[in-house]
Coordinates of C-alpha atoms in Angstrom, one line a residue:
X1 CA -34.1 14.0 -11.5
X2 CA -34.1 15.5 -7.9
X3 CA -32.1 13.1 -5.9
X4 CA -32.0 13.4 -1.7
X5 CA -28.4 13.7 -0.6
X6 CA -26.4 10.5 0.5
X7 CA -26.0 10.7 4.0
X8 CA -30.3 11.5 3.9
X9 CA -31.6 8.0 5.3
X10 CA -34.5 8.1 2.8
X11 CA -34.0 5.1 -0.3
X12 CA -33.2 6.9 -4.1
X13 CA -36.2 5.3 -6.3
X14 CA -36.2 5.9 -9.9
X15 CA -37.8 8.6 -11.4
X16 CA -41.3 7.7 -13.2
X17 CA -40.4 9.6 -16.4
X18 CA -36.5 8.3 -16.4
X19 CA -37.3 5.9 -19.2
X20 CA -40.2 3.9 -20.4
X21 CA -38.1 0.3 -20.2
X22 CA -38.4 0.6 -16.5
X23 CA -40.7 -1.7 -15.1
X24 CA -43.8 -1.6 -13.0
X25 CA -43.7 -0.2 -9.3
X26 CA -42.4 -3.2 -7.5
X27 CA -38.9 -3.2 -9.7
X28 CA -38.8 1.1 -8.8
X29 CA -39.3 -0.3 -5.4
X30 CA -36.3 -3.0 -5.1
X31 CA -34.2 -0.6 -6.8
X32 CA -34.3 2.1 -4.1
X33 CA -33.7 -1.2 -2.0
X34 CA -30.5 -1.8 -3.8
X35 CA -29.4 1.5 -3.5
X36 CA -29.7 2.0 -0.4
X37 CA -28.2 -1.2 0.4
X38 CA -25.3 -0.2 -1.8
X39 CA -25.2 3.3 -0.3
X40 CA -25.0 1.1 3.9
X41 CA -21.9 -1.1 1.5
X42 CA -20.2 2.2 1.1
X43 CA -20.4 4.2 4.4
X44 CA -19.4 0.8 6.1
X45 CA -16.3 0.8 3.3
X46 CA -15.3 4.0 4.3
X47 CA -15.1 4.4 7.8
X48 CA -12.3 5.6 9.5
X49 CA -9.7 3.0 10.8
X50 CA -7.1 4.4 13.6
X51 CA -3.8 4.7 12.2
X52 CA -2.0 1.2 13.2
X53 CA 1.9 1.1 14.3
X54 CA 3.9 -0.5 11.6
X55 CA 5.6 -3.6 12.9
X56 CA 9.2 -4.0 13.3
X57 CA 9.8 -5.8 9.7
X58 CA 12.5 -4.5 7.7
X59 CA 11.8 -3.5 3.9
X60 CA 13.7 -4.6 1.4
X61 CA 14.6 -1.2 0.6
X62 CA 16.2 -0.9 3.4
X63 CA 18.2 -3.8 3.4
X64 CA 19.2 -3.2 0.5
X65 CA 20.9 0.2 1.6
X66 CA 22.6 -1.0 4.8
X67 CA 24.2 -4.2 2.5
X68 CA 26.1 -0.8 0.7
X69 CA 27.1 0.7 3.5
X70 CA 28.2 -2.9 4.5
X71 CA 29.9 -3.2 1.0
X72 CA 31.5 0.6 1.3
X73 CA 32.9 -0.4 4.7
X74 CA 34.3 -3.4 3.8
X75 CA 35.7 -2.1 0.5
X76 CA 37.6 1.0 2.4
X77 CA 39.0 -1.9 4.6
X78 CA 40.4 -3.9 2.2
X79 CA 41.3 -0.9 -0.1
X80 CA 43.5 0.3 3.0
X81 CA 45.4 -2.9 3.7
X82 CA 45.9 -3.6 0.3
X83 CA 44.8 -6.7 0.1
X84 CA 45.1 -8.4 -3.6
X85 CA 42.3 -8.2 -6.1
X86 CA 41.9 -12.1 -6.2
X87 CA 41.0 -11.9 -2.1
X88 CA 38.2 -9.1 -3.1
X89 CA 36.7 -11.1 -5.6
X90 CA 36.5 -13.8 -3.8
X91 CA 35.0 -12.7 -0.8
X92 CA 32.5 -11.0 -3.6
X93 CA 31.5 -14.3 -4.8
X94 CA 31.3 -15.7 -1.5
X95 CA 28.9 -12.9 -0.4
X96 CA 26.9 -13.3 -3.6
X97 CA 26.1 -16.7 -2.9
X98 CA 24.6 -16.0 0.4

């Protein structure tokens, strides 16, 4: 079957000898109307969209890495003044149920 390219304007209609369940003319006829209404669906899908600024939210990811760094400061704080392991863990729990 000799098919016209896509961006051609002219409706794909199926081939007379493609099989002998197609029907008569008028169902050839709507199904060059359906593909051609399919083919309008998909340049409209595809057109270009101009690259949008992401917005100022912050991903989880990275809160998630700034709560370590947070963690590794606070840890070298503590570690440095010596402060008991009983203070630590609580402030741990504390933190956790923020």
């Amino acid at each position: 079957m000799n098919l016209p390219p896509l961006s051609s304007g002219v409706p794909l209609r199926a081939d007379s000898s493609a099989s002998p369940r197609e029907g008569n003319h008028s169902n050839r006829e709507q199904a060059g109307e359906t593909v051609l209404m399919s083919k309008k669906l998909i340049t409209q899908k595809w057109r270009f969209v101009p690259y949008e600024k992401p917005s100022c939210h912050v991903s989880r990811y990275e809160l998630d890495r700034h709560s370590h760094l947070v963690f590794a400061v606070v840890w070298m704080v503590f570690v440095k003044h010596n402060v008991t392991i009983s203070v630590l863990l609580n402030l741990m729990l504390h933190s956790t149920r923020l």
